[in-house]
Backbone as a ProteinNet text record, in pm:
[ID]
protein_1_A
[PRIMARY]
SPPAAAPAPTAPAGNVISLFSNTYTNATVDTWSAAWDQADVEDVQVGGNDVKKYSNFTFAGIEFTSAPIDATAMTHFNFDYWTPDPTALPAELKVKLVDFGANGAFGGGDDSEHELTFTASTTPALATGAWVHFEIPLANFTGLAERAHLAQLIFVSGPDVVFLDN
[TERTIARY]
14516.5	14474.6	14595.9	14583.6	14693.3	14723.1	14851	14885.6	14849.4	14829.5	14794.2	14701.6	14632.2	14542.4	14622.7	14558.4	14619.1	14637.6	14739.7	14755.7	14629.7	14590.7	14471.7	14499	14401.7	14420.2	14425	14491.7	14510.9	14457.4	14398.2	14345	14231	14219.1	14106.7	13972.7	13877.9	13748.4	13679.4	13697.6	13635.6	13690.6	13802.7	13864.7	13842.4	13750	13734.2	13588	13567.2	13439.4	13474.2	13429.9	13467.2	13359	13401.9	13310.4	13318.4	13441.7	13459.8	13584.2	13562.5	13674.5	13621.6	13699.5	13663.3	13697.3	13774.5	13821	13718.1	13641.3	13549.8	13405.2	13312.5	13173.2	13163.9	13101	13095.9	12973.1	12991.2	12880.3	12798	12679.8	12592.6	12646.5	12665.2	12704.8	12592.5	12538.2	12427.3	12472.4	12587	12638.5	12789.6	12854.2	12998.5	13030.1	12925.5	12942.2	12812.1	12810.7	12689.8	12649.5	12522.6	12470	12541	12595.2	12658.8	12809.6	12865.9	13011.2	13049.4	13179.9	13231.6	13330.8	13274.5	13356.7	13267.8	13330.5	13262.2	13322.8	13238.4	13288.2	13237	13321.4	13278.6	13349	13281.7	13340.5	13417	13544.4	13628.9	13696.7	13753.2	13829.3	13976.6	14059.9	14205	14258.7	14313.4	14365.9	14260.9	14136.6	14028.2	13971.7	14012.4	13968.5	13883.9	13774.4	13688.9	13758.3	13753.3	13817.3	13724	13725.6	13652.8	13746.6	13703.2	13780.4	13707.8	13777	13723.8	13795.8	13718.2	13775.1	13702.7	13758.4	13704.9	13691	13792.5	13788.6	13832.4	13736.6	13764.9	13741.4	13618.7	13590.3	13476.5	13483.3	13382.7	13322.7	13191.6	13119.4	13067.7	13115.5	13071	12983.2	12858.2	12762.8	12709.3	12698.4	12637.5	12543.1	12455.4	12365.2	12250.5	12210.5	12100.7	12144.4	12273.7	12328.6	12463	12459.4	12585.1	12672.1	12801.1	12897.6	12943.6	12942.1	12996.2	13140	13233.6	13375.8	13445.3	13369.6	13430.2	13533.1	13517.7	13613.1	13728.1	13724.3	13827.7	13944.3	14062.3	14181.2	14236.3	14208.6	14267.3	14164.9	14190.5	14114.9	14211.8	14179	14267.6	14205.3	14289.6	14248.7	14373.7	14357	14465.5	14431.6	14535.6	14520.7	14621.3	14575.7	14664	14620.3	14715.6	14685.1	14790.3	14748.3	14845.7	14895.6	14833.7	14861.1	14982.8	15043.4	15156.2	15114.2	15201.2	15171	15269	15358.8	15448.6	15365.2	15416.4	15345.8	15316.3	15198	15099	14990.1	15006.2	14904.6	14883.5	14758.6	14727.5	14602.3	14588.4	14468.2	14423.7	14298.4	14241.2	14139.9	14137.2	14046.3	13969.6	13836.7	13753.4	13653.2	13644	13540.5	13440.2	13310.4	13203.6	13114	13096	13007.2	12884.5	12765.2	12641.2	12591.4	12662.1	12622.4	12506.9	12471.7	12370.3	12235	12201.4	12071	12071.1	12189.2	12198.2	12160.6	12147.9	12104.6	12212.4	12234.1	12327.7	12275.7	12363.5	12323.8	12239.3	12240.1	12157.4	12218.7	12332.8	12393.7	12500	12505.5	12605.8	12699.6	12703.4	12794.1	12938.7	13030.1	13172.2	13243.6	13358.6	13433.8	13579.4	13662.7	13803.8	13860.4	13947.8	14008.1	14160.2	14221.3	14366.2	14413.9	14532.8	14588.9	14715.7	14726.5	14843.8	14901.3	15034.5	15105.2	15221.5	15304.4	15422.7	15526.1	15509	15606.1	15552.2	15432.3	15377.1	15402.6	15364.3	15366.6	15223.8	15168.3	15232.4	15238.3	15326.4	15346.1	15267.3	15204.4	15139.3	15247	15213.9	15307.2	15230.2	15297.3	15238	15267	15162.2	15180.4	15214.4	15181.5	15206.3	15092.9	15056.1	14957.1	15019.9	14949	14991.2	14889.2	14937.1	14847.8	14842.1	14721.9	14698.3	14647.1	14713	14670.6	14676.3	14567.2	14562.2	14501.6	14574.3	14513.6	14390.1	14280.6	14159.7	14182.4	14276	14308.6	14361.3	14412.3	14460.1	14346	14224.5	14107.4	14058.2	14138.3	14116.2	13987	13932.9	13810	13683.4	13696.1	13578.5	13547.2	13432.2	13392.4	13361.3	13310.4	13286	13290.8	13292.6	13298.1	13187.9	13080.4	12971.8	12867.1	12870.8	12767.5	12830.4	12938	13001.9	12904.9	12888.2	12789.5	12844.8	12961.5	13020.4	13172.3	13224.2	13367.1	13384.1	13470.7	13489.2	13636.6	13661.2	13795.4	13802	13907.5	13935.1	14068.1	14073.4	14193.9	14245.4	14378.8	14446.2	14465.2	14508.6	14507.9	14365	14350	14218.5	14163.1	14250.5	14208.6	14268.6	14182.2	14226.4	14151.4	14223.8	14165.3	14172.8	14060.4	14055.1	14009.3	14068.8	14031.6	14051.7	13991.3	14008.7	13978.9
15661.6	15550.7	15483.7	15356	15288.5	15358.4	15366.7	15430.8	15346	15215.8	15124.3	15016.3	14950.3	14842	14720.7	14635.7	14507.9	14424.2	14338.5	14250.4	14166.1	14150	14070.5	13923.7	13854.9	13711.8	13633.4	13519.1	13440.3	13297.8	13259.8	13123.9	13103.5	12983.7	12956.3	12978.2	13039.4	13072.7	12950.8	12834.7	12713.1	12670.2	12727	12693.5	12800.7	12894.7	13011.8	13031.1	13067.7	13124.4	13267.6	13362.2	13501.9	13578.2	13657.1	13748.5	13887	13927.7	14061.8	14065	14077.8	14086.6	14128.6	14205.9	14238.6	14123.9	14027.1	13916.7	13805.7	13780.9	13666.5	13712.4	13620.4	13643.3	13626.8	13722	13722.5	13651.6	13581.1	13520.6	13632.2	13598	13694.8	13730.2	13858.6	13908.7	14000.3	13972.4	14052.2	14189.2	14195.5	14323.5	14317	14427.8	14442.5	14512.2	14555.6	14617.4	14595.4	14489.6	14451.9	14559.5	14561.3	14660.8	14653.6	14538.9	14519.9	14547.2	14583.2	14604.1	14748.6	14773.5	14907.7	14943.1	14979.1	15017.9	15089.3	15176.9	15240.8	15182.1	15149.2	15091.6	15173.6	15187.8	15251.4	15183.2	15184.3	15132.6	15245.3	15219.4	15317.8	15252.6	15336.2	15289.1	15318.2	15219.1	15235.2	15181.4	15269.7	15226.5	15161	15209	15152.4	15022.6	14982.7	14857.6	14887.7	14813.9	14830.3	14774.2	14850.6	14814.1	14854.3	14778	14814.3	14892.8	15011.4	15093.2	15094.5	15047.5	15051.1	15160.4	15241.3	15343.8	15337.1	15408.5	15395.8	15248.2	15172.7	15027.3	14965.5	14914.3	14832.2	14686.7	14656.4	14525	14538.6	14456.8	14460	14321.5	14317	14192.3	14187.7	14091.8	14069.7	13945.9	13961.9	13851.1	13806.5	13675	13613.2	13503.4	13544.6	13450.9	13404.5	13486.1	13446	13339.9	13330.8	13229.8	13182.7	13100.5	13052.9	12984.5	12990	12937.8	12798.4	12708.1	12574.3	12574.8	12580.3	12584.9	12452	12343.7	12214.2	12171.1	12213.1	12174.5	12274.5	12382	12485.4	12453.6	12503	12477.3	12602.4	12721.1	12844.6	12957.9	13053.4	13177.8	13288.8	13364.6	13466.5	13605.3	13705.4	13845.1	13930.4	14054.5	14151.8	14265.9	14315.6	14411.3	14524.8	14649	14766.5	14865.3	14922.9	15026.3	15135.8	15261.8	15369.9	15384.9	15313.2	15327.5	15245.2	15280.9	15202.6	15058.5	14965.5	14823.7	14756	14834.7	14777.4	14732.2	14634.1	14588.6	14707	14717.5	14613	14603.4	14668.2	14659.7	14514.4	14481.7	14345.2	14344	14236	14208.8	14069	14058.7	13927.5	13892.5	13765.9	13715.5	13598.2	13610.4	13504.2	13455.3	13324.6	13262.5	13196.2	13209.8	13154	13067.3	12941.5	12848	12829.6	12850	12841.2	12697.9	12599.6	12459.6	12422.1	12295.8	12239.8	12308.3	12362.5	12428	12568.2	12620.5	12750.7	12870.3	12850.6	12959.3	12992.8	13122.1	13165.4	13123.1	13065.2	13024.8	12899.5	12824.5	12704.3	12582.8	12599.2	12488	12414.3	12438.7	12369	12466.8	12592.1	12691.2	12656.8	12699.2	12688.7	12806.7	12841.2	12956.3	12942.2	13017	13022.9	13155.1	13213.1	13342.3	13328.6	13388.5	13391.8	13536.1	13555.4	13688.4	13705.7	13821.2	13854.8	13987.3	13995	14114.7	14140.4	14236	14265.9	14153.8	14060.5	13952.5	13814.9	13808.8	13680.5	13663.8	13547.8	13523.7	13499.9	13583.9	13704.8	13812.8	13906.4	14015.6	14138.7	14205.5	14332.8	14433.2	14520.8	14623.3	14751.6	14862.2	14992.9	15035.5	15078.8	15134.5	15034.6	14907.6	14804.5	14702.7	14654.1	14547.2	14420.9	14355.8	14228.5	14125.1	14017.3	13910.1	13802.2	13768.7	13661.8	13540.1	13428.6	13300.5	13201.2	13198.3	13125.5	12987.3	12880.9	12747.7	12740.3	12691.5	12678.7	12582.8	12489.9	12398.1	12472	12594.5	12673.8	12720.1	12723.1	12761	12635.7	12590.2	12460.5	12452.4	12564.5	12564.1	12547.2	12551.1	12529.9	12380.7	12342.2	12201.2	12157.2	12250.8	12224.3	12355.3	12345.7	12464.5	12463.2	12393	12378.4	12488.7	12566.6	12668.6	12798.4	12841.5	12966.9	13082.4	13165.1	13272.2	13407.8	13408.8	13535.2	13531.6	13648.7	13676.2	13801.6	13795.6	13910.3	13949.8	14076.9	14132.9	14223	14209.2	14296.8	14362.4	14494.2	14563.6	14662.2	14665	14768.2	14892.7	14880	14998.5	15049.4	15182.2	15246.9	15248.8	15253.7	15258.6	15138.8	15061.9	14941	14931.2	14893.1	14865.4	14715	14654.8	14511	14485.5	14382.9	14345.4	14195	14144.7	14004.9	13904
11214.2	11129.9	11068	11034.5	10966.2	10833.3	10794.1	10667.9	10545.6	10566.4	10456.9	10511.8	10421.8	10461	10507.3	10584.2	10622.5	10496.4	10494.4	10378.3	10356.8	10232.4	10200	10230.2	10290.5	10317	10185.1	10189.7	10067.3	10075.9	10187.9	10201.2	10102	10045.8	9955.5	10026.4	9957.6	10017.2	10078.3	10020.7	10073.2	10207.8	10248.4	10376.8	10482.5	10456.1	10541.6	10581.2	10706.2	10751.7	10790.1	10712.4	10732.1	10806.9	10904.1	10972	10909.9	10869.7	10815.8	10728.6	10598.9	10506.1	10370	10297.9	10160.5	10066	10112.8	10029	10017	10123.2	10128.3	10148.8	10125.8	10162.1	10313.3	10379.5	10526	10579.7	10691.7	10764.2	10828.7	10874.3	10940.3	11078.3	11102.7	11234.4	11281.4	11399	11451.2	11498.2	11563.1	11610.4	11625.7	11594.3	11613	11744	11816.3	11947.3	12024.1	12105.3	12178.2	12278.6	12312.9	12407.1	12542.1	12577.6	12707.7	12706.7	12592.4	12589.1	12620	12624.5	12651	12541.2	12425.8	12310.7	12210.2	12134.5	12022	11895.7	11798.8	11674.3	11556.9	11456	11332.3	11216.2	11102.4	10979.5	10913.3	10883.8	10818.5	10698.2	10613.5	10497.5	10520.6	10495.1	10499.7	10368.1	10287.5	10158.1	10070.3	10077.6	9997.7	10052	10171.8	10233.1	10356.7	10374.2	10491.3	10614.8	10724.5	10850.1	10964.7	11072.5	11194.2	11284.8	11325.7	11418.6	11552.6	11656.5	11792	11869.4	11942.2	12028.4	12162.8	12262.2	12398.9	12432.6	12395.6	12389.3	12522	12595.4	12711.7	12673.7	12626.3	12569.4	12469.3	12364.4	12258.4	12241.8	12241.4	12218.6	12075.9	12001.5	11864	11868.1	11825	11837.7	11702.9	11690.1	11573.1	11622.8	11717.2	11783.7	11693.4	11597.3	11509.4	11408.7	11385.1	11293.4	11349.1	11457.2	11515.9	11410.5	11434.3	11338.2	11379.2	11283.7	11304.4	11255.6	11348.6	11315.4	11344.9	11349.3	11382.7	11278.8	11154.7	11049.7	11035.4	11110.1	11100.2	11194.7	11158.8	11241.1	11308.6	11252.4	11304.7	11307.6	11395.2	11401.9	11362.3	11258.3	11203.6	11210.4	11233.5	11219.6	11215	11170.9	11166.9	11261.9	11329.7	11439.9	11419.8	11440.7	11433.1	11540.2	11610.8	11708.8	11703.5	11724.7	11737	11881.3	11973.7	12115.9	12159.1	12270.7	12322.5	12351.8	12316.3	12337.1	12432.8	12493.1	12593.6	12713.5	12786.5	12905.8	12996.5	13053	13074.5	12966.6	12850.4	12744.8	12704.6	12672.4	12631.6	12545.3	12472.6	12395	12432.6	12475.1	12506.8	12399.6	12361.9	12259.6	12320.1	12324.2	12381.4	12277.2	12262.7	12180.6	12273.9	12240.7	12323	12235.8	12278.2	12211	12299.2	12242.7	12320.6	12336.8	12284.5	12300.4	12209.5	12214.7	12124.2	12135.6	12254.7	12268.5	12208.6	12174.4	12108.1	12192	12323.7	12411	12512.7	12534.5	12637.7	12774	12854.6	12988.9	12991.8	12883.8	12877.8	12943.5	13008.8	13079.8	13000.1	12869.8	12789.5	12717.7	12765.2	12707.1	12743.9	12658.9	12692.3	12628.6	12685.9	12635.5	12674.8	12606.2	12643.4	12595.1	12677.1	12647.6	12644.1	12542.7	12528.8	12543.7	12597.6	12619.9	12539.3	12471.9	12392.3	12441.7	12442.6	12487.7	12391.9	12426.4	12345.9	12354.4	12448.2	12462.3	12424	12364.1	12320	12170.7	12119.8	11975.8	11931.5	11842.6	11792.2	11900.2	11879.6	11975.2	11932.2	12027.8	11998.5	11958.9	11865.8	11819.6	11795.7	11812	11787.7	11644.4	11572.2	11438.8	11330.6	11351.1	11249.6	11252.6	11137	11132.7	11189.4	11280.8	11338.1	11294.3	11231.8	11188.2	11295.2	11337.4	11433.4	11357.9	11375.9	11320.5	11435.9	11511.3	11638.1	11615.2	11649.6	11640.7	11731.4	11677.2	11758.6	11875.3	11861.2	11970.1	12092	12075	12188.6	12279.2	12225.8	12305.7	12380.1	12473.7	12538.2	12619.3	12662.2	12740.4	12657.4	12525.9	12440.4	12435.6	12488	12485.4	12343.1	12262.5	12120.6	12045.2	11912	11826.4	11721.6	11750.3	11653.3	11663.2	11771.3	11794.2	11844.1	11779.2	11819.9	11799.6	11902.3	11896.1	11939	12002.9	12047.4	12031	11999.2	11997.7	12081.2	12180.1	12268.5	12267.4	12238.8	12245.9	12368.4	12447.6	12561	12530.2	12541.5	12498	12601	12615.3	12692.9	12607.7	12480.7	12393.9	12374.9	12370.6	12361.8	12220.1	12120.3	11980.1	11909	11842.1	11773.3	11641.1	11537	11406.2	11382.8	11337.8	11312	11169.7	11108.3	10972.3	10953.9	10849.9	10805	10912.7
[MASK]
++++++++++++++++++++++++++++++++++++++++++++++++++++++++++++++++++++++++++++++++++++++++++++++++++++++++++++++++++++++++++++++++++++++++++++++++++++++++++++++++++++++

């Protein structure tokens, strides 16, 4: 486990849509590990802070389909990542956002998605035994036709154990 909690985010609450953080009010998340994913998730405490711990981690589906998120006014996607596992290549972390489109249904013909890959040689770089803060411009998710109906976040990981926060 991490020896200390991830640094607390400092953005004003009015500029944030939070899925998981002790700092902000969180949006509704239906599941942190969808029935179709390959990961085990548990809520743990690190330094008095709530953290999601993923193990047996191949990919994790986080769904908020009952209350899709309108992120059209947002500019960045942020989270903190920590792993005890080796992060040298070929280890990687993939982050995918999925928008279900105006009809709000998966496979309804207007879905869009985009996946980004991070390694020990990207910015930010994966690191072993240190919190890494990701502040990804939403514009980098070029395959998203829109961001008004975000319903899934999918993490794919080469490290087997990952802690996520904020």
